[in-house]
Short mmCIF file of N, CA and C in Angstrom, two decimals:
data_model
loop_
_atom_site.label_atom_id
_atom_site.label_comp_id
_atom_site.label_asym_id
_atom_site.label_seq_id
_atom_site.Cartn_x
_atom_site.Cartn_y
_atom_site.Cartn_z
N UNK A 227 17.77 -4.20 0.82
CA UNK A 227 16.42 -3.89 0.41
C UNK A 227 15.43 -4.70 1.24
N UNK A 228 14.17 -4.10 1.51
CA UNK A 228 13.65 -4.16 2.36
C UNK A 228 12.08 -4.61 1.44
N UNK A 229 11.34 -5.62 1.37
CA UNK A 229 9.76 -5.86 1.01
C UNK A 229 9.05 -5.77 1.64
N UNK A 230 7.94 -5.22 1.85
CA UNK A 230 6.96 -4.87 2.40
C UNK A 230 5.33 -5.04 2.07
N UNK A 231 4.43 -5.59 2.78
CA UNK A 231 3.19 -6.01 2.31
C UNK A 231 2.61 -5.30 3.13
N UNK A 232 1.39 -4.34 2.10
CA UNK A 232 0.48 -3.56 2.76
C UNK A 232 -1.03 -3.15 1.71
N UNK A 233 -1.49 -2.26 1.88
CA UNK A 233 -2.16 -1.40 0.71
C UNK A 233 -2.14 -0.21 0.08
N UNK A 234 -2.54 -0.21 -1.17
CA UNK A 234 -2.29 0.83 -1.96
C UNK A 234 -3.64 1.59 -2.50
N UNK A 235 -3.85 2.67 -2.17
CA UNK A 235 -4.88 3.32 -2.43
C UNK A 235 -5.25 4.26 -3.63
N UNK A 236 -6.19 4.67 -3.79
CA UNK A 236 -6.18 6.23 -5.35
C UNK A 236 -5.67 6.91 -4.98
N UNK A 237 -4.78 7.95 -5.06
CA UNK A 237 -4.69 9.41 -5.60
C UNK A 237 -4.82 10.03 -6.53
N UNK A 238 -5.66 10.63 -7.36
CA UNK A 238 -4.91 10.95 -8.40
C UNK A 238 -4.21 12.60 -8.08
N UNK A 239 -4.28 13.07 -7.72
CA UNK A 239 -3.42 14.57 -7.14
C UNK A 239 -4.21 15.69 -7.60
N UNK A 240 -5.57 15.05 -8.01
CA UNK A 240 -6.75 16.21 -8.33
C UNK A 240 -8.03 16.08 -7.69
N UNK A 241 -7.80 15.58 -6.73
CA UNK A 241 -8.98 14.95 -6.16
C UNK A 241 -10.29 13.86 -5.90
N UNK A 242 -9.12 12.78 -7.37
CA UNK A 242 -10.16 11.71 -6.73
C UNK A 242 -9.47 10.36 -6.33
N UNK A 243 -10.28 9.70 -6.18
CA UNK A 243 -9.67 9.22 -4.89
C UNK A 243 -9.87 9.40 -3.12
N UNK A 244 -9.70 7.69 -2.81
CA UNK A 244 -10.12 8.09 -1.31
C UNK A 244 -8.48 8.38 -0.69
N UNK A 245 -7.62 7.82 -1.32
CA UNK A 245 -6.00 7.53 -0.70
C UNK A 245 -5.49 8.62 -0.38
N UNK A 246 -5.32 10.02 1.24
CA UNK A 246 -4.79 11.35 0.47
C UNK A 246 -3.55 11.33 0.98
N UNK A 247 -2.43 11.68 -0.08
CA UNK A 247 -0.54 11.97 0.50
C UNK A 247 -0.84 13.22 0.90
N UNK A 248 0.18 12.91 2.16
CA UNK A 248 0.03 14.39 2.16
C UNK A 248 0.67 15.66 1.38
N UNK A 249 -0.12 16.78 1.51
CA UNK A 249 0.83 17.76 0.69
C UNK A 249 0.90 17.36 -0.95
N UNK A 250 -0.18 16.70 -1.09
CA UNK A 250 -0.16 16.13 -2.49
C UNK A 250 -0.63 17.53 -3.83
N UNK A 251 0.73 17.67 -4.10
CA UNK A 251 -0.02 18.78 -5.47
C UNK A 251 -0.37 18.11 -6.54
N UNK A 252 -0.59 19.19 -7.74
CA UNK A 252 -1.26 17.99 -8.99
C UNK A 252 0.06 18.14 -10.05
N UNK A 253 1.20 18.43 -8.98
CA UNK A 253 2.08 18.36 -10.14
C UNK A 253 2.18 16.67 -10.67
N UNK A 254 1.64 15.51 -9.90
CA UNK A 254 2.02 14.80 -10.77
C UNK A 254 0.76 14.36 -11.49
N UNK A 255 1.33 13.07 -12.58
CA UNK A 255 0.28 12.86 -13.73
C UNK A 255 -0.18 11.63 -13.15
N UNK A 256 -1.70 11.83 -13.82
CA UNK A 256 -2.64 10.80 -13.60
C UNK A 256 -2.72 9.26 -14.36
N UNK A 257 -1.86 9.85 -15.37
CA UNK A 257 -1.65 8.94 -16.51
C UNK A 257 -0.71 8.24 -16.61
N UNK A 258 0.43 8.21 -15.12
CA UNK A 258 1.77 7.78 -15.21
C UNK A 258 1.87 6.52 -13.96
N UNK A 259 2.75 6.44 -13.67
CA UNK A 259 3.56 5.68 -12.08
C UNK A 259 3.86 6.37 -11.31
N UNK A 260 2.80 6.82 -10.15
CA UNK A 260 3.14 7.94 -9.45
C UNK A 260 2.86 7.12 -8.03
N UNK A 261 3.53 7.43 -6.75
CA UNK A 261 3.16 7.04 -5.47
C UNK A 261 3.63 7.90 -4.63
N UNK A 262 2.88 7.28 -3.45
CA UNK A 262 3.72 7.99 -2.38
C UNK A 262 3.70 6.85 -1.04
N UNK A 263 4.44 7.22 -0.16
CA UNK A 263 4.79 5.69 0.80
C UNK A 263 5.20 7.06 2.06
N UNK A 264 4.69 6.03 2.84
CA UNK A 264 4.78 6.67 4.30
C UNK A 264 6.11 6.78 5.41
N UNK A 265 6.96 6.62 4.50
CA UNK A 265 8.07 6.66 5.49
C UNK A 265 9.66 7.03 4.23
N UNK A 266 9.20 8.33 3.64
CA UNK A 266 10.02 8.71 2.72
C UNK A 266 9.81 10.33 2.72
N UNK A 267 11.06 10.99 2.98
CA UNK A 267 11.69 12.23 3.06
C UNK A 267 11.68 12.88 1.87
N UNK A 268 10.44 13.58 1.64
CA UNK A 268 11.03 14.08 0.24
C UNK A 268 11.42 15.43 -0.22
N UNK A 269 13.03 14.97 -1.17
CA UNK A 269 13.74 15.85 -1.56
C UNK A 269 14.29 16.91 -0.81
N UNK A 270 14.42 16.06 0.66
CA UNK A 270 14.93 16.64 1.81
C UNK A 270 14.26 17.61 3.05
N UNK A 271 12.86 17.25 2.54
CA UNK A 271 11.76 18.09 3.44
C UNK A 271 10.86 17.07 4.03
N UNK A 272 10.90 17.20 5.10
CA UNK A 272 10.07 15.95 5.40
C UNK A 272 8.53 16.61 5.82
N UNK A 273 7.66 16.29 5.34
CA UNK A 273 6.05 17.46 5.20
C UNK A 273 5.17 16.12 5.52
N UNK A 274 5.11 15.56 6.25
CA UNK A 274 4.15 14.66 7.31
C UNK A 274 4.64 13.97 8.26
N UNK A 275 4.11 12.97 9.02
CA UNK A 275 4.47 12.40 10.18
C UNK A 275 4.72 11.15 9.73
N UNK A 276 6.38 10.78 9.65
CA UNK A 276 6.55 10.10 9.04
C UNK A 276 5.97 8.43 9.96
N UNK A 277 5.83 7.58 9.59
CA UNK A 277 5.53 6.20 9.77
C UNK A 277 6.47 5.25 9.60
N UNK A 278 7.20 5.28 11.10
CA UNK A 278 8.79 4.71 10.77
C UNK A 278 8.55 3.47 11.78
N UNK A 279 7.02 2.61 11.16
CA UNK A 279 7.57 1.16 12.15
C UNK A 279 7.42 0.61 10.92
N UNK A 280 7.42 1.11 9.41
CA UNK A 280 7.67 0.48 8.22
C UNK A 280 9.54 1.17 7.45
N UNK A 281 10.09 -0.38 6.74
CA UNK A 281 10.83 0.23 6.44
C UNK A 281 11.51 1.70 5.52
N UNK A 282 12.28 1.96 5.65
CA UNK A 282 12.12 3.61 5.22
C UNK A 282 12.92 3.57 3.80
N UNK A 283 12.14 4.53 2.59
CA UNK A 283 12.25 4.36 1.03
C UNK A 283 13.74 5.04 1.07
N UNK A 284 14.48 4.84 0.72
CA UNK A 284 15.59 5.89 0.86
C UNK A 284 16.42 5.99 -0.54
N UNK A 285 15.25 6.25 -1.62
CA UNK A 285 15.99 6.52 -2.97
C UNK A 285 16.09 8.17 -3.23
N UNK A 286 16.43 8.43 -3.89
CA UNK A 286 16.91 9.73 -4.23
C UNK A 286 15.69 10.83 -4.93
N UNK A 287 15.60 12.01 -4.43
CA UNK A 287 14.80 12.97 -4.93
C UNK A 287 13.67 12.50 -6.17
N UNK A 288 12.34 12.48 -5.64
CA UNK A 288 11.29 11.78 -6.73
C UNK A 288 12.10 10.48 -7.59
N UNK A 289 12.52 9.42 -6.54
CA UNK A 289 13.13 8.58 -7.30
C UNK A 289 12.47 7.56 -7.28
N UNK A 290 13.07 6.29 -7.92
CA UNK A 290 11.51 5.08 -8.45
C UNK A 290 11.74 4.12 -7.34
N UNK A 291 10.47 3.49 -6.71
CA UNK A 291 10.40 2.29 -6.00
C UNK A 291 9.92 0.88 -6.85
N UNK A 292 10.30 0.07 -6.42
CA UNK A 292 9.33 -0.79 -7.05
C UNK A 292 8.14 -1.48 -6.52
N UNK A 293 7.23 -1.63 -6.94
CA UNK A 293 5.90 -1.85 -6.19
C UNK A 293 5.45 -3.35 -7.18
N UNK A 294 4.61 -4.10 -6.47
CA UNK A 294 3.82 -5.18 -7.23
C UNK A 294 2.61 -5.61 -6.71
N UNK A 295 1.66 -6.22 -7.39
CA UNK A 295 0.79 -6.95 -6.76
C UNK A 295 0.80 -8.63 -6.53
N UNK A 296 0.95 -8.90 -5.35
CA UNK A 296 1.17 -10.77 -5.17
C UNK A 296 -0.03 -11.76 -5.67
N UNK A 297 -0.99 -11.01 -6.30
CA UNK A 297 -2.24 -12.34 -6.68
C UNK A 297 -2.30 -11.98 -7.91
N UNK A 298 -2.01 -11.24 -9.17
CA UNK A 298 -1.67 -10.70 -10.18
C UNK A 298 -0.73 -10.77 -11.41
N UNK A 299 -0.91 -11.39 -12.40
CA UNK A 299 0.14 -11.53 -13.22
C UNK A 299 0.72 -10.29 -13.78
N UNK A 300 0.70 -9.26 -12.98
CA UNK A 300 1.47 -7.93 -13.58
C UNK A 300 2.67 -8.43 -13.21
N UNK A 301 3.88 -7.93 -13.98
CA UNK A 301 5.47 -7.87 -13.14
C UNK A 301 5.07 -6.56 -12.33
N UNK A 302 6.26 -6.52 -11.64
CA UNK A 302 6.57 -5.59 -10.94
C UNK A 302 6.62 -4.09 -12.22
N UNK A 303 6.39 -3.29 -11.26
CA UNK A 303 6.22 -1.69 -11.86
C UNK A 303 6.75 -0.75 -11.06
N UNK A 304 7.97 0.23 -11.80
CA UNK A 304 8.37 0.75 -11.23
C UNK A 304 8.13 2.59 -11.18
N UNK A 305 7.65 3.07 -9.35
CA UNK A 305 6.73 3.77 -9.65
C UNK A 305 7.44 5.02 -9.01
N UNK A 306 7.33 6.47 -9.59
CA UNK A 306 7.89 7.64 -9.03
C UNK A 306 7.30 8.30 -7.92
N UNK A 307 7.78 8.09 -6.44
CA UNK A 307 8.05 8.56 -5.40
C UNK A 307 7.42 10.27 -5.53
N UNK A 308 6.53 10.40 -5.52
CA UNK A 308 6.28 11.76 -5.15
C UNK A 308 5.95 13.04 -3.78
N UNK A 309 5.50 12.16 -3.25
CA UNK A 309 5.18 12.37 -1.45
C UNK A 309 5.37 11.34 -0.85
N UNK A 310 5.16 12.01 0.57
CA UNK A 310 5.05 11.32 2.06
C UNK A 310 3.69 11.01 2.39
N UNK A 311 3.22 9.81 2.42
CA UNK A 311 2.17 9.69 2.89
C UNK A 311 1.62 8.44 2.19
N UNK A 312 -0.01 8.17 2.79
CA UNK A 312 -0.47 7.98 3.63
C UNK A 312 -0.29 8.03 5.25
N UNK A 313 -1.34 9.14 5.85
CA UNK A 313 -1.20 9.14 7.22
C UNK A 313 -1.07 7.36 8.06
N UNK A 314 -0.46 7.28 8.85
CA UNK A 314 -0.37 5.64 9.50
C UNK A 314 -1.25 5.48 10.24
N UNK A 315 -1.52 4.29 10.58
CA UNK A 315 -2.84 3.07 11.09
C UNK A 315 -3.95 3.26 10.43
N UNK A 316 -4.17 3.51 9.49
CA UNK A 316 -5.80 2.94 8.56
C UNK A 316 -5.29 1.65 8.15
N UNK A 317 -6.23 0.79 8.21
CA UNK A 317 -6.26 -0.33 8.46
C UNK A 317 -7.60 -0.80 7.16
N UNK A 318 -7.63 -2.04 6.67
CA UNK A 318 -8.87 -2.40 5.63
C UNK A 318 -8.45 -3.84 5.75
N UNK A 319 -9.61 -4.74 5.66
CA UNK A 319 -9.66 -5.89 5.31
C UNK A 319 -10.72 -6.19 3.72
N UNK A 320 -11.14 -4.73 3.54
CA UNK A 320 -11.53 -4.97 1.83
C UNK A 320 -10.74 -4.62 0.57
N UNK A 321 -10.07 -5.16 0.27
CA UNK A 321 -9.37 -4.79 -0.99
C UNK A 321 -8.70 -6.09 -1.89
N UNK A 322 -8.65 -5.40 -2.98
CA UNK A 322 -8.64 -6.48 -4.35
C UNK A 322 -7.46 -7.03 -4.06
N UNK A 323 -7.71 -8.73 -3.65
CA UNK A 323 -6.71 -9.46 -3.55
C UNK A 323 -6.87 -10.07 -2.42
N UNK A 324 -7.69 -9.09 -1.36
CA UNK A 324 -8.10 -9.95 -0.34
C UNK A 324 -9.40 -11.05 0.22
N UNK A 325 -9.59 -11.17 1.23
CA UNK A 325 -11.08 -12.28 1.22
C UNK A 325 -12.27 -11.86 2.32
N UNK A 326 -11.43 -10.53 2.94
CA UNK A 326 -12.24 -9.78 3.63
C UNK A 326 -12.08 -9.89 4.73
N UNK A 327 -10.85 -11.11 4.99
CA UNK A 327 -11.08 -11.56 6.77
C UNK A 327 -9.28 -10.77 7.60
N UNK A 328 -8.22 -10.53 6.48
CA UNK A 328 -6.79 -9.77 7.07
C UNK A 328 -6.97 -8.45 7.09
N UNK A 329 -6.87 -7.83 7.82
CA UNK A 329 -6.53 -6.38 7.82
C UNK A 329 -5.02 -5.82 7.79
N UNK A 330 -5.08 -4.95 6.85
CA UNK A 330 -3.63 -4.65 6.13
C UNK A 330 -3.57 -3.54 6.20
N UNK A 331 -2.51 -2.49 6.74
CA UNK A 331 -2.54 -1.22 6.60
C UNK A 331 -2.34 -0.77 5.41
N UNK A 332 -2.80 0.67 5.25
CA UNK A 332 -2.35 1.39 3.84
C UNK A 332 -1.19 1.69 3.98
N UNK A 333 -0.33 1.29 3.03
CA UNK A 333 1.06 1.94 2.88
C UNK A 333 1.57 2.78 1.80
N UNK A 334 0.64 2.98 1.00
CA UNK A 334 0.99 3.55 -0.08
C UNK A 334 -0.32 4.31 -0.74
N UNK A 335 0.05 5.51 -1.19
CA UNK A 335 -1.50 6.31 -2.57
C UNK A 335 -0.77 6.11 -3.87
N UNK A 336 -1.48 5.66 -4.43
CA UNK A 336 -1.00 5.44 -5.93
C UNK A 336 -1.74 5.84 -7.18
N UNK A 337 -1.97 6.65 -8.61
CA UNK A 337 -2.34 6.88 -9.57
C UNK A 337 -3.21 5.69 -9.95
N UNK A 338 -4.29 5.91 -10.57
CA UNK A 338 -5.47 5.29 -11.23
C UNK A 338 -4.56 4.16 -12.17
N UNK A 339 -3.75 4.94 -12.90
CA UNK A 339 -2.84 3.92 -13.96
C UNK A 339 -2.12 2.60 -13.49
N UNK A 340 -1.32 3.09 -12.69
CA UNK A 340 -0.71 2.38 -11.44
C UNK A 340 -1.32 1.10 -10.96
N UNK A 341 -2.89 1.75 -10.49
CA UNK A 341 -3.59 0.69 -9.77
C UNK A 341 -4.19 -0.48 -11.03
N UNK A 342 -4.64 0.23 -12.25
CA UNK A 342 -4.83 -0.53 -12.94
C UNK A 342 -3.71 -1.52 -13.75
N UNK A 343 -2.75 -1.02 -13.86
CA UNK A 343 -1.58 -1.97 -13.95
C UNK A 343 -1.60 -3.23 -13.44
N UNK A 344 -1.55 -2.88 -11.66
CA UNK A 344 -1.30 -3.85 -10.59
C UNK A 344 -1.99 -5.08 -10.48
N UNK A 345 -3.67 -4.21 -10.97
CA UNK A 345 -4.67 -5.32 -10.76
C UNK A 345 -4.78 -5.94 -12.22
N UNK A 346 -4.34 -5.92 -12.95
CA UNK A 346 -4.38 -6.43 -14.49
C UNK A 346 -5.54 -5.64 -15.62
N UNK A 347 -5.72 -4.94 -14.91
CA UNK A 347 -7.02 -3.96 -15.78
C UNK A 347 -8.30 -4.17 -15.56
N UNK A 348 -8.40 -4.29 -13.89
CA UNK A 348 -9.44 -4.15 -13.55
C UNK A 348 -10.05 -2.52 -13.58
N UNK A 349 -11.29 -2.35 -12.60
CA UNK A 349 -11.62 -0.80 -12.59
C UNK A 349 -11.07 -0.43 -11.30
N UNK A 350 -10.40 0.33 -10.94
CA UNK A 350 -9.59 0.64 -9.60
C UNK A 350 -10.99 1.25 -8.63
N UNK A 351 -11.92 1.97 -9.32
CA UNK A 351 -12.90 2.57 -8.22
C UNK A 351 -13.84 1.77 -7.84
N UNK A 352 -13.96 0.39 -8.41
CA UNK A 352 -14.64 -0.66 -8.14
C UNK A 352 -14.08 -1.14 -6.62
N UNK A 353 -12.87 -1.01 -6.44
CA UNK A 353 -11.94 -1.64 -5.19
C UNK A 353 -11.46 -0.28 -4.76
N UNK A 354 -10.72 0.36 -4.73
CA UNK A 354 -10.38 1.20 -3.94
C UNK A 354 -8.92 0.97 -3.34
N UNK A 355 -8.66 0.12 -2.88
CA UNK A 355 -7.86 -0.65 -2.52
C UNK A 355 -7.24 -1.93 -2.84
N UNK A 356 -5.85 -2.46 -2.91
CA UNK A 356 -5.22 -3.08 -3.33
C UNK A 356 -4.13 -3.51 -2.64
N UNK A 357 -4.01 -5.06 -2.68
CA UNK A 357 -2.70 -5.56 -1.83
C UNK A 357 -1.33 -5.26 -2.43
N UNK A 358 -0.26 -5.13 -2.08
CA UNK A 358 0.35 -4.51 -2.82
C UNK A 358 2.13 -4.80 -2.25
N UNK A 359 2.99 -5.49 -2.67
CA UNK A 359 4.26 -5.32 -1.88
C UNK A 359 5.30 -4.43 -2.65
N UNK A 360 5.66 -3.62 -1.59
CA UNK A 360 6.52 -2.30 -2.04
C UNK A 360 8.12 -2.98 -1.52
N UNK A 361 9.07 -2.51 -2.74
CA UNK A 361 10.19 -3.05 -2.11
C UNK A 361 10.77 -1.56 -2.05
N UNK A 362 11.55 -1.52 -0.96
CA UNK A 362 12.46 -0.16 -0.45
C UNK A 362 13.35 -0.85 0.01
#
């Protein structure tokens, strides 16, 4: 297993949100643990360009990763794999957790719930973004 430090953005799979997976339908819920990570095949179709200088998710059909936030007393949360994506190299040095001066790529779109989890119940559209280590 492989950890990874990057950012995690909105989706919610209905349109809000700046974070977009690609190929993102609204089959999933807004109200749940939903993600998507840029270097994961899903359910054997691979439907973006994958981003393989990060390590690659390799759990099974919409299967769970675990994701956390490192400045946050959340535990870890484990979140269902739904797409491929974020497109690779967007880059931010604003997001909750940071100080404005690292730039961190997005590695992940994640559900409103999700994000509020991560950040302890902050407002996710206040930030947008979030530091975030994904283990694959």
């Amino acid at each position: 297993m492989s950890t990874i430090t990057g950012l995690a953005g909105i989706d919610d799979c209905v349109g809000q949100g700046a974070c977009k997976a690609n190929q993102c339908s609204a089959a999933c819920s807004t109200t749940e643990n939903w993600m998507s990570y840029p270097n994961y095949v899903e359910c054997g179709t691979v439907s973006c360009a994958l981003n393989t200088t990060i390590p690659q998710a390799s759990v099974n059909c919409n299967g769970f990763i675990d994701v956390d936030c490192p400045c946050t007393s959340a535990s870890n949360a484990s979140a269902q794999l739904w797409e491929c994506g974020p497109c690779p190299n967007q880059y931010s040095a604003n997001y909750y957790c940071g100080d404005g001066t690292i730039d961190r790529e997005i590695i992940a779109c994640v559900t409103s719930s999700l994000f509020t989890f991560l950040c302890a119940n902050c407002n996710p559209l206040t930030w947008g973004l979030i530091e975030v280590d994904v283990t694959v």
